[in-house]
Amino acid sequence: MIEQAYVQAVDQTTPTIQAIRARISQAVDATAGPVLDRLKFWLQMPTDSMFMGMMDNDCQVRAQRVGALLSPGARGLYESSDLSVPLEIAGKWAAVDEAVKADRAVIINGSTGHVGGSESKFNNKRNTGFHVIVFLAVGQESSGRRYYLGFDPDVSATAESRAKWKPLVLGGTEARAQKFDDLKSIQVVKAMILGDSQDGFGPLVRKYYVETDKAFPRIVHA
């Protein structure tokens, strides 16, 4: 699994954290449709607050539409080459860097256990299947260690994302969401993605310390 961590106030990325936050906020505000559709647009949600199951496995479709919305330039989102093939792996990651620095979201496709979160409901012992996340920026620690800033729509991904979700949508997700008005649905999405701090993010946006000199594990389909 790619090592992951949460954004700290001292972190600096390209594009900046503030620019990414503004881009996400504006895109969430502009998302149209019924309340449940708006939630599903951004979030891969559990069926209930006890995380007994997940409402869909549409991670690829979701990442593509979110990525497109978060790529304001004429060139649109960038879909990386197969990162499980070692050939020219350094060049593939250089292309990812170039894309995010040009305000293009990057679709990252990997095996379930490699790109997902440690608590994800989609993890399994055989590590079959795949997951898709969206990279939005590149950063570097004071130590020189590099990372990518990524959005993982999977609400079940980490202990922190689960804890954040439970009080927001207590009980059955679909029944609860149908009682939300537009403002409440937007608040839920922003709470999960943007969080409460103006210089950080919610639990669905994390730092990914990718070993860019190594290929991703091969995706094994169930």
Short mmCIF file of C-alpha atoms in Angstrom, two decimals:
data_model
loop_
_atom_site.label_atom_id
_atom_site.label_comp_id
_atom_site.label_asym_id
_atom_site.label_seq_id
_atom_site.Cartn_x
_atom_site.Cartn_y
_atom_site.Cartn_z
CA MET A 1 0.00 0.00 0.00
CA ILE A 2 1.23 3.49 -0.78
CA GLU A 3 2.18 5.22 2.46
CA GLN A 4 -0.30 7.99 3.20
CA ALA A 5 -0.52 10.90 5.63
CA TYR A 6 -2.71 13.91 6.28
CA VAL A 7 -1.85 17.45 5.22
CA GLN A 8 -0.20 19.66 7.85
CA ALA A 9 -0.36 23.46 8.11
CA VAL A 10 3.30 23.77 7.06
CA ASP A 11 2.89 21.75 3.87
CA GLN A 12 3.40 23.47 0.55
CA THR A 13 2.34 22.01 -2.77
CA THR A 14 2.13 22.90 -6.45
CA PRO A 15 -0.60 23.99 -7.10
CA THR A 16 -1.00 25.47 -3.63
CA ILE A 17 -3.28 24.01 -0.99
CA GLN A 18 -5.38 27.18 -1.10
CA ALA A 19 -5.77 26.92 -4.88
CA ILE A 20 -6.83 23.28 -4.66
CA ARG A 21 -9.28 24.06 -1.85
CA ALA A 22 -10.83 26.88 -3.88
CA ARG A 23 -11.11 24.70 -6.97
CA ILE A 24 -12.86 21.93 -5.03
CA SER A 25 -15.17 24.33 -3.18
CA GLN A 26 -16.31 26.01 -6.39
CA ALA A 27 -16.84 22.67 -8.11
CA VAL A 28 -18.91 21.28 -5.22
CA ASP A 29 -21.05 24.44 -5.19
CA ALA A 30 -21.64 24.06 -8.92
CA THR A 31 -22.65 20.37 -8.80
CA ALA A 32 -26.27 20.12 -9.92
CA GLY A 33 -28.95 17.48 -9.50
CA PRO A 34 -30.92 15.87 -6.67
CA VAL A 35 -29.28 15.66 -3.24
CA LEU A 36 -28.41 11.94 -3.40
CA ASP A 37 -26.96 12.33 -6.90
CA ARG A 38 -24.80 15.22 -5.68
CA LEU A 39 -23.45 13.10 -2.84
CA LYS A 40 -22.78 10.18 -5.18
CA PHE A 41 -21.03 12.47 -7.65
CA TRP A 42 -18.28 13.15 -5.13
CA LEU A 43 -18.37 10.35 -2.57
CA GLN A 44 -18.14 6.57 -2.65
CA MET A 45 -20.47 6.08 0.30
CA PRO A 46 -21.34 3.26 2.71
CA THR A 47 -24.88 1.94 2.81
CA ASP A 48 -25.12 2.94 6.48
CA SER A 49 -23.12 4.57 9.26
CA MET A 50 -21.99 1.14 10.51
CA PHE A 51 -20.20 0.53 7.18
CA MET A 52 -21.94 -2.80 6.57
CA GLY A 53 -21.56 -2.36 2.80
CA MET A 54 -20.92 0.18 0.06
CA MET A 55 -23.51 1.79 -2.20
CA ASP A 56 -21.52 1.31 -5.41
CA ASN A 57 -18.17 0.30 -6.88
CA ASP A 58 -18.13 3.02 -9.55
CA CYS A 59 -14.71 4.39 -8.60
CA GLN A 60 -13.48 4.73 -12.19
CA VAL A 61 -16.52 6.63 -13.45
CA ARG A 62 -16.50 8.84 -10.35
CA ALA A 63 -12.79 9.64 -10.63
CA GLN A 64 -13.16 10.57 -14.29
CA ARG A 65 -16.08 12.94 -13.74
CA VAL A 66 -14.58 14.50 -10.61
CA GLY A 67 -11.23 14.80 -12.34
CA ALA A 68 -12.81 16.51 -15.32
CA LEU A 69 -14.58 19.00 -13.06
CA LEU A 70 -11.33 19.75 -11.21
CA SER A 71 -9.37 20.36 -14.43
CA PRO A 72 -10.40 23.90 -15.44
CA GLY A 73 -7.98 24.30 -18.35
CA ALA A 74 -8.61 23.51 -21.99
CA ARG A 75 -6.56 20.29 -21.86
CA GLY A 76 -8.83 18.71 -19.22
CA LEU A 77 -7.94 15.83 -16.95
CA TYR A 78 -4.94 13.59 -17.49
CA GLU A 79 -5.16 9.81 -17.39
CA SER A 80 -1.76 8.32 -16.59
CA SER A 81 -0.24 5.48 -18.54
CA ASP A 82 -0.32 2.00 -16.99
CA LEU A 83 1.72 2.45 -13.80
CA SER A 84 2.06 -1.32 -13.30
CA VAL A 85 4.32 -1.55 -16.38
CA PRO A 86 7.94 -0.76 -15.40
CA LEU A 87 8.92 0.50 -18.87
CA GLU A 88 9.72 4.24 -18.71
CA ILE A 89 8.19 4.53 -15.24
CA ALA A 90 10.16 7.68 -14.44
CA GLY A 91 8.76 9.35 -17.56
CA LYS A 92 5.22 8.41 -16.57
CA TRP A 93 5.60 10.12 -13.21
CA ALA A 94 7.24 13.14 -14.82
CA ALA A 95 4.11 13.43 -16.96
CA VAL A 96 1.94 13.28 -13.82
CA ASP A 97 4.01 16.11 -12.30
CA GLU A 98 3.66 18.21 -15.44
CA ALA A 99 -0.10 17.67 -15.51
CA VAL A 100 -0.87 18.59 -11.88
CA LYS A 101 1.36 21.67 -12.12
CA ALA A 102 -0.78 22.74 -15.08
CA ASP A 103 -3.97 22.50 -12.98
CA ARG A 104 -4.96 19.17 -14.50
CA ALA A 105 -6.33 16.46 -12.23
CA VAL A 106 -4.66 13.08 -12.81
CA ILE A 107 -6.50 9.76 -12.71
CA ILE A 108 -4.47 7.14 -10.83
CA ASN A 109 -5.51 3.51 -11.32
CA GLY A 110 -4.03 0.81 -9.12
CA SER A 111 -4.72 -2.43 -7.32
CA THR A 112 -7.26 -2.17 -4.50
CA GLY A 113 -4.76 -2.70 -1.72
CA HIS A 114 -2.13 -0.41 -3.20
CA VAL A 115 -3.88 2.91 -3.88
CA GLY A 116 -6.79 2.55 -1.43
CA GLY A 117 -6.98 3.33 2.27
CA SER A 118 -6.03 0.96 5.07
CA GLU A 119 -9.64 0.52 6.26
CA SER A 120 -11.34 0.41 2.86
CA LYS A 121 -14.29 -1.94 2.54
CA PHE A 122 -12.92 -2.89 -0.87
CA ASN A 123 -9.72 -4.43 0.53
CA ASN A 124 -9.59 -8.22 0.38
CA LYS A 125 -7.10 -10.94 1.26
CA ARG A 126 -6.36 -11.80 -2.37
CA ASN A 127 -5.97 -8.12 -3.31
CA THR A 128 -8.17 -8.55 -6.35
CA GLY A 129 -9.77 -5.66 -8.14
CA PHE A 130 -8.73 -2.08 -8.65
CA HIS A 131 -9.40 1.38 -7.28
CA VAL A 132 -9.12 4.81 -8.87
CA ILE A 133 -8.13 8.02 -7.11
CA VAL A 134 -7.36 11.56 -8.29
CA PHE A 135 -4.03 13.36 -7.83
CA LEU A 136 -4.23 17.16 -7.67
CA ALA A 137 -0.80 18.46 -6.65
CA VAL A 138 2.79 17.53 -5.90
CA GLY A 139 4.71 18.50 -2.77
CA GLN A 140 7.95 17.95 -0.93
CA GLU A 141 8.78 17.58 2.76
CA SER A 142 11.59 19.59 4.34
CA SER A 143 13.56 16.32 4.29
CA GLY A 144 13.26 16.28 0.49
CA ARG A 145 10.79 13.41 0.40
CA ARG A 146 8.19 13.92 -2.33
CA TYR A 147 4.47 13.18 -2.24
CA TYR A 148 1.32 13.71 -4.27
CA LEU A 149 -1.83 15.27 -2.92
CA GLY A 150 -4.66 12.90 -3.75
CA PHE A 151 -8.43 12.73 -3.42
CA ASP A 152 -9.86 9.30 -2.61
CA PRO A 153 -13.69 9.40 -2.74
CA ASP A 154 -13.96 6.20 -0.67
CA VAL A 155 -15.58 7.21 2.64
CA SER A 156 -14.60 3.87 4.18
CA ALA A 157 -10.90 4.35 3.38
CA THR A 158 -9.47 5.29 6.78
CA ALA A 159 -10.41 5.34 10.45
CA GLU A 160 -10.51 9.13 10.23
CA SER A 161 -12.86 9.19 7.23
CA ARG A 162 -15.21 6.74 8.92
CA ALA A 163 -15.23 8.77 12.13
CA LYS A 164 -15.97 11.97 10.19
CA TRP A 165 -18.83 10.35 8.28
CA LYS A 166 -20.77 8.75 11.13
CA PRO A 167 -22.20 11.90 12.76
CA LEU A 168 -22.82 13.53 9.37
CA VAL A 169 -25.02 10.75 7.99
CA LEU A 170 -26.20 8.73 10.94
CA GLY A 171 -28.18 5.62 9.98
CA GLY A 172 -29.04 4.43 6.47
CA THR A 173 -27.32 6.62 3.88
CA GLU A 174 -30.03 6.74 1.23
CA ALA A 175 -32.93 7.34 3.64
CA ARG A 176 -30.94 9.95 5.57
CA ALA A 177 -29.72 11.77 2.47
CA GLN A 178 -33.23 12.12 1.09
CA LYS A 179 -34.03 14.32 4.11
CA PHE A 180 -31.17 16.70 3.31
CA ASP A 181 -31.71 20.00 1.53
CA ASP A 182 -29.19 21.29 -1.02
CA LEU A 183 -27.20 23.21 1.59
CA LYS A 184 -26.85 20.19 3.87
CA SER A 185 -25.65 17.94 1.05
CA ILE A 186 -23.00 20.50 0.10
CA GLN A 187 -21.91 20.76 3.73
CA VAL A 188 -21.50 16.98 3.96
CA VAL A 189 -19.38 16.80 0.80
CA LYS A 190 -17.19 19.71 1.90
CA ALA A 191 -16.77 18.30 5.40
CA MET A 192 -15.40 15.05 3.97
CA ILE A 193 -13.16 16.65 1.33
CA LEU A 194 -12.20 20.08 2.66
CA GLY A 195 -12.56 19.55 6.40
CA ASP A 196 -12.63 22.27 9.02
CA SER A 197 -9.24 23.92 8.59
CA GLN A 198 -8.57 26.63 6.03
CA ASP A 199 -5.00 25.37 5.48
CA GLY A 200 -5.72 21.67 5.21
CA PHE A 201 -8.26 19.12 4.03
CA GLY A 202 -10.79 16.61 5.27
CA PRO A 203 -10.02 12.89 5.54
CA LEU A 204 -10.58 12.12 1.85
CA VAL A 205 -7.61 14.21 0.69
CA ARG A 206 -4.27 12.77 1.72
CA LYS A 207 -0.57 12.84 0.93
CA TYR A 208 0.64 9.81 -1.05
CA TYR A 209 4.34 8.97 -0.82
CA VAL A 210 4.72 7.21 -4.15
CA GLU A 211 7.93 5.33 -4.95
CA THR A 212 8.18 6.75 -8.45
CA ASP A 213 11.10 4.51 -9.42
CA LYS A 214 9.00 1.37 -9.02
CA ALA A 215 6.01 0.05 -10.92
CA PHE A 216 2.69 -0.42 -9.18
CA PRO A 217 1.69 -4.01 -8.33
CA ARG A 218 -0.16 -5.69 -11.17
CA ILE A 219 -3.96 -5.45 -10.99
CA VAL A 220 -5.56 -8.88 -10.50
CA HIS A 221 -9.16 -8.99 -11.60
CA ALA A 222 -11.52 -11.15 -9.57
#
